Tab-separated table of C-alpha atoms and ligand atoms in Angstrom:
chain	number	residue	atom	x	y	z
A	309	MET	CA	-26.050	34.573	-14.258
A	310	SER	CA	-24.994	32.318	-11.692
A	311	LYS	CA	-21.751	30.715	-12.335
A	312	ILE	CA	-21.387	26.934	-11.698
A	313	LEU	CA	-18.021	24.985	-11.774
A	314	VAL	CA	-18.440	21.657	-13.613
A	315	THR	CA	-15.599	19.254	-12.921
A	316	GLY	CA	-14.440	16.846	-15.674
A	317	GLY	CA	-16.770	19.095	-17.925
A	318	LEU	CA	-15.466	17.524	-21.079
A	319	GLY	CA	-16.413	14.097	-20.347
A	320	TYR	CA	-19.418	12.031	-21.145
A	321	ILE	CA	-21.598	13.364	-18.374
A	322	GLY	CA	-20.029	16.108	-17.890
A	323	SER	CA	-20.189	17.647	-21.607
A	324	HIS	CA	-23.914	16.696	-21.726
A	325	THR	CA	-24.529	18.128	-18.631
A	326	VAL	CA	-22.816	21.826	-19.727
A	327	VAL	CA	-25.356	21.622	-22.648
A	328	GLU	CA	-28.153	21.476	-20.289
A	329	LEU	CA	-26.651	23.844	-18.164
A	330	ILE	CA	-26.061	26.526	-20.200
A	331	ASN	CA	-29.694	25.784	-21.555
A	332	ALA	CA	-31.244	26.740	-18.156
A	333	GLY	CA	-29.541	29.704	-18.479
A	334	TYR	CA	-26.243	28.991	-16.153
A	335	GLU	CA	-23.096	29.769	-16.634
A	336	PRO	CA	-20.749	27.033	-16.929
A	337	VAL	CA	-16.747	27.136	-15.733
A	338	ILE	CA	-15.356	23.867	-17.071
A	339	VAL	CA	-12.457	22.088	-15.389
A	340	ASP	CA	-10.384	19.306	-16.947
A	341	ASP	CA	-7.233	17.827	-17.086
A	342	LEU	CA	-8.040	15.902	-20.235
A	343	SER	CA	-6.670	12.675	-18.519
A	344	ASN	CA	-10.143	10.757	-20.305
A	345	SER	CA	-11.306	13.369	-23.105
A	346	SER	CA	-10.379	15.753	-25.996
A	347	PRO	CA	-10.281	19.428	-25.766
A	348	LYS	CA	-12.104	19.521	-28.942
A	349	ILE	CA	-15.218	18.541	-27.239
A	350	LEU	CA	-15.247	22.466	-26.183
A	351	ASP	CA	-15.761	23.333	-29.996
A	352	GLN	CA	-18.709	20.718	-29.876
A	353	ILE	CA	-20.253	22.334	-27.090
A	354	THR	CA	-19.673	25.602	-28.299
A	355	LYS	CA	-21.523	24.355	-31.904
A	356	ILE	CA	-24.992	22.863	-29.826
A	357	THR	CA	-25.224	25.615	-27.570
A	358	GLY	CA	-23.412	28.933	-29.608
A	359	HIS	CA	-21.614	29.823	-25.872
A	360	LYS	CA	-18.075	28.604	-25.271
A	361	PRO	CA	-17.690	28.295	-21.680
A	362	VAL	CA	-14.416	29.317	-20.010
A	363	PHE	CA	-12.234	26.169	-19.545
A	364	TYR	CA	-9.277	25.759	-17.281
A	365	GLN	CA	-6.974	22.434	-17.698
A	366	ILE	CA	-6.252	21.514	-14.360
A	367	ASP	CA	-5.165	18.445	-12.303
A	368	LEU	CA	-7.526	18.623	-9.699
A	369	SER	CA	-5.750	15.987	-7.309
A	370	ASP	CA	-2.874	18.341	-7.475
A	371	ASP	CA	-3.681	20.578	-4.255
A	372	ASN	CA	-2.021	24.017	-5.267
A	373	GLU	CA	-3.572	23.761	-8.726
A	374	VAL	CA	-7.044	23.757	-7.192
A	375	LYS	CA	-6.176	26.654	-4.977
A	376	ASN	CA	-5.036	28.976	-7.329
A	377	LEU	CA	-7.901	27.579	-9.502
A	378	ALA	CA	-10.456	29.000	-6.266
A	379	THR	CA	-8.859	32.081	-6.418
A	380	ALA	CA	-8.961	32.566	-10.251
A	381	GLU	CA	-13.018	31.946	-9.881
A	382	PRO	CA	-14.035	32.939	-6.342
A	383	ASP	CA	-17.794	33.602	-7.423
A	384	ILE	CA	-18.890	30.941	-8.117
A	385	THR	CA	-22.504	29.407	-6.774
A	386	GLY	CA	-22.154	25.490	-7.284
A	387	ILE	CA	-20.102	22.811	-8.115
A	388	ILE	CA	-21.067	19.807	-10.325
A	389	HIS	CA	-17.870	17.276	-9.671
A	390	PHE	CA	-17.893	14.569	-11.918
A	391	ALA	CA	-14.009	14.352	-12.379
A	392	ALA	CA	-12.709	10.899	-11.621
A	393	PHE	CA	-11.372	8.176	-13.116
A	394	LYS	CA	-14.095	4.943	-13.589
A	395	ALA	CA	-12.888	1.998	-15.111
A	396	VAL	CA	-13.675	-0.526	-12.360
A	397	GLY	CA	-11.490	-3.633	-13.321
A	398	GLU	CA	-8.266	-1.013	-13.716
A	399	SER	CA	-8.984	0.256	-10.314
A	400	VAL	CA	-8.797	-3.175	-8.669
A	401	GLU	CA	-5.405	-3.503	-10.501
A	402	LEU	CA	-4.235	-0.020	-9.320
A	403	PRO	CA	-6.073	0.734	-6.158
A	404	LEU	CA	-3.987	3.819	-5.303
A	405	LYS	CA	-4.232	5.347	-8.624
A	406	TYR	CA	-7.910	5.304	-7.786
A	407	TYR	CA	-7.921	6.263	-4.511
A	408	ARG	CA	-5.572	9.486	-5.258
A	409	ASN	CA	-7.308	10.605	-8.067
A	410	ASN	CA	-11.282	10.266	-7.295
A	411	ILE	CA	-10.322	11.165	-2.812
A	412	TYR	CA	-7.703	13.965	-3.541
A	413	SER	CA	-9.690	15.640	-5.951
A	414	LEU	CA	-12.723	15.894	-3.793
A	415	ILE	CA	-10.738	16.857	-0.821
A	416	ASN	CA	-8.916	19.570	-2.488
A	417	LEU	CA	-12.244	20.898	-4.161
A	418	LEU	CA	-14.102	21.072	-0.727
A	419	ASN	CA	-10.707	22.796	0.696
A	420	ALA	CA	-10.299	25.026	-1.783
A	421	TYR	CA	-13.949	26.512	-1.696
A	422	TYR	CA	-14.355	25.672	2.375
A	423	GLY	CA	-16.585	28.579	3.894
A	424	LYS	CA	-18.411	29.489	1.281
A	425	PRO	CA	-22.007	28.975	0.825
A	426	LEU	CA	-21.831	26.675	-2.282
A	427	ASN	CA	-24.038	24.114	-3.853
A	428	PHE	CA	-22.451	21.077	-4.700
A	429	VAL	CA	-23.760	17.770	-6.973
A	430	PHE	CA	-21.475	15.106	-6.296
A	431	SER	CA	-21.245	11.954	-9.453
A	432	SER	CA	-22.223	8.700	-7.188
A	433	SER	CA	-23.302	5.547	-8.409
A	434	CYS	CA	-25.915	2.447	-8.048
A	435	THR	CA	-22.691	0.791	-7.570
A	436	VAL	CA	-22.841	1.690	-4.196
A	437	TYR	CA	-26.046	-0.740	-3.702
A	438	GLY	CA	-24.368	-3.878	-4.965
A	439	GLN	CA	-26.514	-6.601	-5.512
A	440	PRO	CA	-29.899	-5.104	-3.471
A	441	ASP	CA	-32.034	-7.173	-1.644
A	442	VAL	CA	-34.797	-5.751	-2.242
A	443	LEU	CA	-35.798	-4.255	-6.218
A	444	PRO	CA	-36.723	-1.309	-7.251
A	445	VAL	CA	-34.094	-0.125	-4.950
A	446	THR	CA	-34.779	2.725	-2.877
A	447	GLU	CA	-32.038	5.430	-1.086
A	448	LYS	CA	-32.921	4.000	1.655
A	449	ALA	CA	-31.578	0.531	1.052
A	450	PRO	CA	-27.918	-0.078	2.780
A	451	THR	CA	-24.791	0.028	0.717
A	452	LYS	CA	-22.720	-3.299	0.767
A	453	LYS	CA	-19.321	-3.445	0.508
A	454	ALA	CA	-17.976	-2.243	-2.448
A	455	GLU	CA	-17.004	-4.738	-5.486
A	456	SER	CA	-13.793	-2.400	-6.739
A	457	PRO	CA	-11.943	-0.245	-5.298
A	458	TYR	CA	-13.362	2.535	-7.561
A	459	GLY	CA	-17.088	1.714	-5.684
A	460	ASN	CA	-15.452	2.048	-2.512
A	461	THR	CA	-14.357	5.681	-3.517
A	462	LYS	CA	-18.021	6.567	-4.355
A	463	GLN	CA	-19.005	5.383	-0.921
A	464	ILE	CA	-15.830	6.942	0.756
A	465	ALA	CA	-17.119	9.956	-0.930
A	466	GLU	CA	-20.688	10.219	0.315
A	467	GLU	CA	-19.077	9.727	3.809
A	468	ILE	CA	-16.783	12.667	3.358
A	469	LEU	CA	-20.012	14.716	1.779
A	470	THR	CA	-22.504	13.580	4.760
A	471	ASP	CA	-19.801	14.729	7.617
A	472	LEU	CA	-18.930	18.065	6.033
A	473	VAL	CA	-22.774	18.946	6.062
A	474	ALA	CA	-23.194	17.770	9.365
A	475	SER	CA	-20.165	19.379	10.780
A	476	GLY	CA	-22.222	22.593	9.347
A	477	SER	CA	-20.463	23.846	6.619
A	478	SER	CA	-21.848	26.278	4.364
A	479	TYR	CA	-21.857	23.474	1.443
A	480	LYS	CA	-25.521	22.053	0.523
A	481	VAL	CA	-25.018	18.713	-1.064
A	482	VAL	CA	-27.033	16.621	-3.604
A	483	ALA	CA	-25.311	13.355	-4.302
A	484	LEU	CA	-26.710	11.515	-7.444
A	485	ARG	CA	-26.546	7.698	-7.812
A	486	TYR	CA	-26.654	7.188	-11.258
A	487	PHE	CA	-27.850	3.884	-13.101
A	488	ASN	CA	-26.273	3.023	-16.515
A	489	PRO	CA	-25.666	6.236	-18.276
A	490	VAL	CA	-26.027	5.469	-22.328
A	491	GLY	CA	-26.621	7.664	-25.632
A	492	ALA	CA	-25.132	10.883	-26.924
A	493	HIS	CA	-26.574	14.205	-27.408
A	494	SER	CA	-29.653	14.308	-30.343
A	495	SER	CA	-27.114	16.582	-32.447
A	496	ALA	CA	-24.459	13.736	-32.461
A	497	LEU	CA	-21.574	15.868	-31.874
A	498	ILE	CA	-20.951	14.970	-28.117
A	499	GLY	CA	-20.897	11.098	-26.786
A	500	GLU	CA	-19.250	8.643	-24.987
A	501	LEU	CA	-15.534	8.511	-26.136
A	502	PRO	CA	-14.099	5.079	-24.448
A	503	ILE	CA	-10.001	4.703	-24.497
A	504	GLY	CA	-9.251	1.619	-26.219
A	505	VAL	CA	-11.741	-1.722	-25.824
A	506	PRO	CA	-14.630	-0.407	-24.549
A	507	GLN	CA	-15.654	-1.897	-20.991
A	508	ASN	CA	-19.565	-1.066	-21.052
A	509	LEU	CA	-22.514	-2.607	-23.086
A	510	VAL	CA	-23.227	0.035	-25.685
A	511	PRO	CA	-20.260	1.681	-26.485
A	512	PHE	CA	-19.250	-2.035	-27.343
A	513	ILE	CA	-22.522	-2.595	-28.751
A	514	THR	CA	-21.919	0.472	-31.348
A	515	GLN	CA	-18.415	-0.356	-31.831
A	516	THR	CA	-19.565	-3.675	-33.231
A	517	ALA	CA	-21.788	-2.316	-35.560
A	518	ILE	CA	-19.743	0.150	-37.071
A	519	GLY	CA	-17.154	-3.034	-37.346
A	520	LYS	CA	-14.669	-1.356	-35.276
A	521	ARG	CA	-15.209	-5.028	-33.289
A	522	GLU	CA	-15.544	-8.102	-35.026
A	523	LYS	CA	-18.322	-9.782	-32.373
A	524	ILE	CA	-19.681	-8.654	-28.932
A	525	THR	CA	-20.099	-11.361	-26.184
A	526	VAL	CA	-23.024	-11.201	-23.889
A	527	PHE	CA	-21.749	-12.227	-20.454
A	528	GLY	CA	-23.786	-14.940	-19.307
A	529	ASP	CA	-27.234	-16.204	-20.075
A	530	ASP	CA	-27.770	-18.398	-16.927
A	531	TYR	CA	-28.667	-16.113	-14.453
A	532	ASP	CA	-31.587	-16.233	-12.045
A	533	THR	CA	-33.448	-13.230	-14.963
A	534	PRO	CA	-36.407	-13.976	-17.588
A	535	ASP	CA	-34.142	-14.244	-20.089
A	536	GLY	CA	-30.753	-15.304	-18.374
A	537	SER	CA	-28.918	-12.276	-19.295
A	538	CYS	CA	-27.944	-9.534	-16.461
A	539	ILE	CA	-30.767	-6.391	-15.544
A	540	ARG	CA	-29.721	-2.914	-15.468
A	541	ASP	CA	-31.335	0.708	-15.471
A	542	TYR	CA	-30.044	2.154	-18.386
A	543	ILE	CA	-30.422	5.980	-18.474
A	544	HIS	CA	-30.093	8.417	-21.434
A	545	VAL	CA	-27.212	11.133	-20.880
A	546	VAL	CA	-29.031	13.898	-21.763
A	547	ASP	CA	-32.241	13.164	-18.713
A	548	LEU	CA	-28.964	12.496	-16.822
A	549	GLY	CA	-27.482	15.846	-17.338
A	550	LYS	CA	-31.325	17.331	-16.503
A	551	ALA	CA	-30.580	15.772	-13.087
A	552	HIS	CA	-28.192	17.941	-12.310
A	553	VAL	CA	-29.947	21.016	-12.946
A	554	ALA	CA	-32.568	19.846	-10.879
A	555	ALA	CA	-30.262	19.074	-7.886
A	556	LEU	CA	-29.058	22.630	-8.197
A	557	LYS	CA	-32.432	24.384	-8.692
A	558	LEU	CA	-33.719	21.766	-5.296
A	559	MET	CA	-30.490	23.420	-3.657
A	560	GLU	CA	-31.413	27.219	-4.142
A	561	LYS	CA	-34.454	26.488	-2.433
A	562	ASN	CA	-34.114	28.075	1.121
A	563	ASN	CA	-35.786	24.738	2.777
A	564	PHE	CA	-33.396	22.519	1.518
A	565	ALA	CA	-31.439	20.571	4.617
A	566	GLY	CA	-27.799	20.203	3.830
A	567	TYR	CA	-27.312	17.106	2.400
A	568	ASP	CA	-29.546	14.435	0.193
A	569	VAL	CA	-28.959	11.963	-2.306
A	570	PHE	CA	-31.503	10.654	-5.141
A	571	ASN	CA	-31.551	7.489	-7.825
A	572	ILE	CA	-31.147	8.593	-11.106
A	573	GLY	CA	-32.418	6.277	-13.497
A	574	THR	CA	-35.477	5.486	-15.452
A	575	GLY	CA	-37.185	2.651	-12.810
A	576	VAL	CA	-37.116	0.054	-15.344
A	577	GLY	CA	-34.668	-2.980	-15.928
A	578	ASN	CA	-33.574	-4.346	-18.886
A	579	SER	CA	-31.560	-7.275	-19.707
A	580	VAL	CA	-28.274	-7.398	-21.892
A	581	LEU	CA	-30.417	-9.924	-24.329
A	582	GLU	CA	-33.350	-6.564	-24.575
A	583	ILE	CA	-30.976	-4.316	-25.366
A	584	ILE	CA	-29.048	-6.305	-28.374
A	585	ALA	CA	-32.527	-6.632	-29.326
A	586	ALA	CA	-33.612	-2.972	-28.825
A	587	PHE	CA	-30.405	-2.088	-30.892
A	588	GLU	CA	-30.875	-4.076	-33.936
A	589	ARG	CA	-34.768	-3.288	-34.073
A	590	GLU	CA	-34.266	1.083	-33.392
A	591	THR	CA	-31.306	1.203	-35.986
A	592	GLY	CA	-32.057	-1.922	-38.357
A	593	VAL	CA	-28.105	-3.105	-37.891
A	594	LYS	CA	-27.973	-6.587	-37.306
A	595	LEU	CA	-25.231	-7.456	-34.704
A	596	ASN	CA	-22.866	-9.870	-34.316
A	597	TYR	CA	-23.188	-11.469	-31.035
A	598	GLN	CA	-22.460	-14.611	-28.744
A	599	ILE	CA	-22.988	-15.917	-25.325
A	600	GLY	CA	-20.312	-15.960	-23.397
A	601	PRO	CA	-19.220	-17.019	-20.034
A	602	ARG	CA	-20.116	-14.715	-16.689
A	603	ARG	CA	-17.875	-11.607	-15.930
A	604	SER	CA	-16.106	-11.704	-12.633
A	605	GLY	CA	-17.893	-9.388	-10.058
A	606	ASP	CA	-21.182	-8.616	-12.025
A	607	ILE	CA	-24.337	-7.803	-10.185
A	608	VAL	CA	-27.270	-10.113	-11.670
A	609	LYS	CA	-29.770	-7.047	-11.574
A	610	VAL	CA	-30.471	-4.132	-10.620
A	611	TRP	CA	-32.937	-1.225	-11.235
A	612	GLY	CA	-33.897	2.222	-9.430
A	613	ASP	CA	-36.916	3.159	-7.449
A	614	VAL	CA	-36.964	7.195	-8.853
A	615	SER	CA	-40.208	7.931	-6.541
A	616	LYS	CA	-37.946	10.012	-4.584
A	617	SER	CA	-36.630	12.070	-7.275
A	618	ALA	CA	-40.059	12.071	-9.152
A	619	ASP	CA	-41.320	14.206	-5.902
A	620	GLN	CA	-38.550	16.250	-4.356
A	621	LEU	CA	-36.369	16.611	-7.442
A	622	GLN	CA	-39.145	17.389	-9.479
A	623	TRP	CA	-37.070	15.253	-12.244
A	624	LYS	CA	-38.088	11.922	-14.122
A	625	ALA	CA	-36.369	10.508	-17.222
A	626	GLU	CA	-38.058	11.014	-20.740
A	627	ARG	CA	-36.338	9.490	-23.506
A	628	GLY	CA	-36.414	5.863	-23.597
A	629	ILE	CA	-34.298	3.088	-25.026
A	630	GLY	CA	-35.368	3.093	-28.384
A	631	THR	CA	-33.975	6.806	-28.149
A	632	MET	CA	-30.896	5.736	-26.362
A	633	MET	CA	-30.022	3.061	-28.921
A	634	VAL	CA	-30.395	5.590	-31.802
A	635	SER	CA	-28.628	8.345	-30.504
A	636	ALA	CA	-25.635	5.965	-29.252
A	637	TRP	CA	-25.395	4.602	-32.899
A	638	GLU	CA	-25.657	8.338	-34.691
A	639	TRP	CA	-22.658	9.550	-32.545
A	640	GLU	CA	-20.653	6.107	-33.249
A	641	LYS	CA	-21.646	6.992	-36.737
A	642	TYR	CA	-20.179	11.051	-36.328
A	643	ILE	CA	-17.116	9.796	-34.166
A	644	SER	CA	-15.775	7.106	-37.104
A	645	ASN	CA	-16.177	9.577	-39.381
A	646	ASN	CA	-14.408	13.008	-37.733
A	647	PRO	CA	-12.274	11.624	-35.102
A	648	LEU	CA	-11.858	14.015	-32.175
B	1201	LIG	P1	-15.277	10.591	-18.083
B	1201	LIG	O1	-13.886	9.697	-18.202
B	1201	LIG	O2	-15.935	10.796	-19.421
B	1201	LIG	O3	-15.314	12.096	-17.634
B	1201	LIG	C1	-14.753	12.247	-16.253
B	1201	LIG	C2	-13.741	13.473	-16.499
B	1201	LIG	O4	-12.658	13.726	-15.724
B	1201	LIG	C3	-12.716	12.814	-18.094
B	1201	LIG	O5	-13.185	14.163	-19.137
B	1201	LIG	C4	-11.296	13.001	-17.330
B	1201	LIG	O6	-10.060	13.933	-17.965
B	1201	LIG	C5	-11.845	14.429	-16.162
B	1201	LIG	N1	-10.839	14.203	-14.776
B	1201	LIG	C6	-10.647	12.763	-14.401
B	1201	LIG	N2	-9.546	13.085	-13.121
B	1201	LIG	C7	-9.531	14.375	-13.237
B	1201	LIG	C8	-8.506	15.247	-12.572
B	1201	LIG	N3	-7.797	14.548	-11.596
B	1201	LIG	N4	-8.484	16.788	-12.634
B	1201	LIG	C9	-9.288	17.114	-13.939
B	1201	LIG	N5	-9.800	16.226	-14.532
B	1201	LIG	C10	-10.042	14.893	-14.538
B	1201	LIG	O7	-16.516	9.944	-17.315
B	1201	LIG	P2	-18.196	10.144	-17.101
B	1201	LIG	O8	-18.859	8.779	-17.691
B	1201	LIG	O9	-18.542	10.931	-17.493
B	1201	LIG	O10	-18.351	10.055	-15.614
B	1201	LIG	C11	-18.477	11.513	-14.959
B	1201	LIG	C12	-18.359	10.816	-13.475
B	1201	LIG	O11	-19.817	9.996	-12.760
B	1201	LIG	C13	-17.324	10.017	-12.838
B	1201	LIG	O12	-17.291	10.618	-11.664
B	1201	LIG	C14	-18.152	9.057	-12.945
B	1201	LIG	O13	-17.307	7.823	-11.761
B	1201	LIG	C15	-19.143	8.834	-12.722
B	1201	LIG	N6	-20.310	7.726	-13.012
B	1201	LIG	C16	-20.172	7.684	-14.137
B	1201	LIG	C17	-20.870	6.272	-14.460
B	1201	LIG	C18	-20.893	6.005	-15.896
B	1201	LIG	O14	-21.104	4.508	-16.138
B	1201	LIG	N7	-20.296	6.255	-16.759
B	1201	LIG	C19	-22.061	5.986	-13.590
B	1201	LIG	C20	-21.990	6.004	-12.658
B	1201	LIG	C21	-20.859	7.462	-12.075
B	1202	LIG	C1	-23.744	-3.809	-18.561
B	1202	LIG	C2	-24.402	-5.211	-18.739
B	1202	LIG	C3	-22.698	-7.164	-18.620
B	1202	LIG	C4	-20.191	-5.708	-21.945
B	1202	LIG	C5	-20.060	-0.452	-14.480
B	1202	LIG	C6	-19.947	0.138	-13.198
B	1202	LIG	C7	-20.821	0.806	-12.689
B	1202	LIG	C8	-21.079	2.245	-13.792
B	1202	LIG	C9	-21.940	1.811	-14.989
B	1202	LIG	C10	-19.691	3.662	-13.119
B	1202	LIG	C11	-23.782	-6.153	-17.555
B	1202	LIG	C12	-23.067	-6.701	-19.474
B	1202	LIG	C13	-21.375	-5.814	-21.015
B	1202	LIG	C14	-20.466	-6.722	-22.438
B	1202	LIG	C15	-21.907	-7.655	-21.902
B	1202	LIG	N1	-20.222	2.929	-13.057
B	1202	LIG	N2	-22.092	-6.683	-20.797
B	1202	LIG	N3	-21.151	-7.813	-22.634
B	1202	LIG	O1	-21.628	-3.675	-15.126
B	1202	LIG	O2	-23.746	-2.513	-15.285
B	1202	LIG	O3	-21.477	-0.983	-14.541
B	1202	LIG	O4	-20.546	0.529	-15.464
B	1202	LIG	O5	-20.114	3.927	-11.364
B	1202	LIG	O6	-19.902	0.545	-11.550
B	1202	LIG	O7	-19.695	-1.069	-12.474
B	1202	LIG	O8	-21.723	-1.857	-16.887
B	1202	LIG	O9	-21.797	-1.417	-19.308
B	1202	LIG	O10	-20.155	-2.585	-18.027
B	1202	LIG	O11	-22.410	-4.103	-18.362
B	1202	LIG	O12	-23.095	-8.882	-21.982
B	1202	LIG	O13	-19.695	-6.915	-23.669
B	1202	LIG	O14	-23.540	-5.780	-19.876
B	1202	LIG	O15	-22.140	-8.218	-18.433
B	1202	LIG	O16	-24.518	-7.039	-17.568
B	1202	LIG	P1	-22.276	-1.977	-15.424
B	1202	LIG	P2	-21.978	-2.461	-18.361
């Protein structure tokens, strides 16, 4: 069984990917410093899969801790690197916190396993495209100057990985540019765990529906879109988890060139108002919402061209907006009754 190191493996996307790795016959080894997750997620993964992965509580931005990890786990065949800070607004306030964690952690990890033939999957983001000139956006679109230090860490990381592969290193690398991950596992045992007030749309919707928030504000309805609200490509987190398995499988093929990048979305855009309507329709719960001012820094509209992922990664999103909304709602109800 191939051992795969999953950094940030107790986080939102990491935990769902660990489940998909186990389902696909891999042996995930989880590393997380619990800075944005709960140790109880390990029990939840065990409940879902019947398998308890090995877990190291390690801060990857600490070089020594990562070296010790590489000594303790020398025989891994791949790394899926999720561990990072991700709050866009906070990164504008505290840029060094973001550069330090997101860039040091990546470099420490690459250094610790340098020279080993490893398949490396990196969590990138559609944020590297900024507001694309052409939609749907393809992987060939130019990246735009990052809107935030967080977004810049994704661009810098992609460049570090490109340069590393170009240098002839033993790493193979796939960078996955996620669009907007939402939803939760069908068991409702794992899902997104926002700390404090959620910044993202779907957790804000579910927290409003359950009564943790009084109302949700739609950030602007006067954009150049059919209903005036912003458009995104929402992708179910389970489909996203499966994309990581597909990325490992691709790199395991002998003919894989050293570096590639893929859009991971559905290829379909939905507006904020469409998402609110879908949530109400699918769950039968009415949302208290109001139209408010635009949020500074928001992209107006973005959705991905996912044909390269379909052709080369042989991966396609299977879950639609309905499943995304229902699973997010089931998770919200679970977590409200069973705080982790
Ligand atoms: P998350 O915060 O739920 O998960 C990240 C995990 O990494 C957390 O469990 C956290 O405790 C851990 N971590 C952070 N710094 C660490 C460190 N120094 N050492 C060890 N563990 C550390 O976030 P997520 O939504 O699951 O995102 C995972 C990855 O995907 C991140 O790299 C993020 O930037 C990227 N991404 C997320 C989104 C999104 O909207 N959620 C979109 C695009 C890309
Ligand atoms: C979605 C839409 C908001 C909350 C962010 C990061 C991006 C990526 C994904 C990591 C927007 C609107 C939201 C609310 C609203 N992360 N909204 N009311 O901004 O697309 O992307 O997460 O890489 O880098 O920037 O996601 O969920 O915050 O917003 O109207 O209370 O919902 O304006 O149009 P976003 P989001």
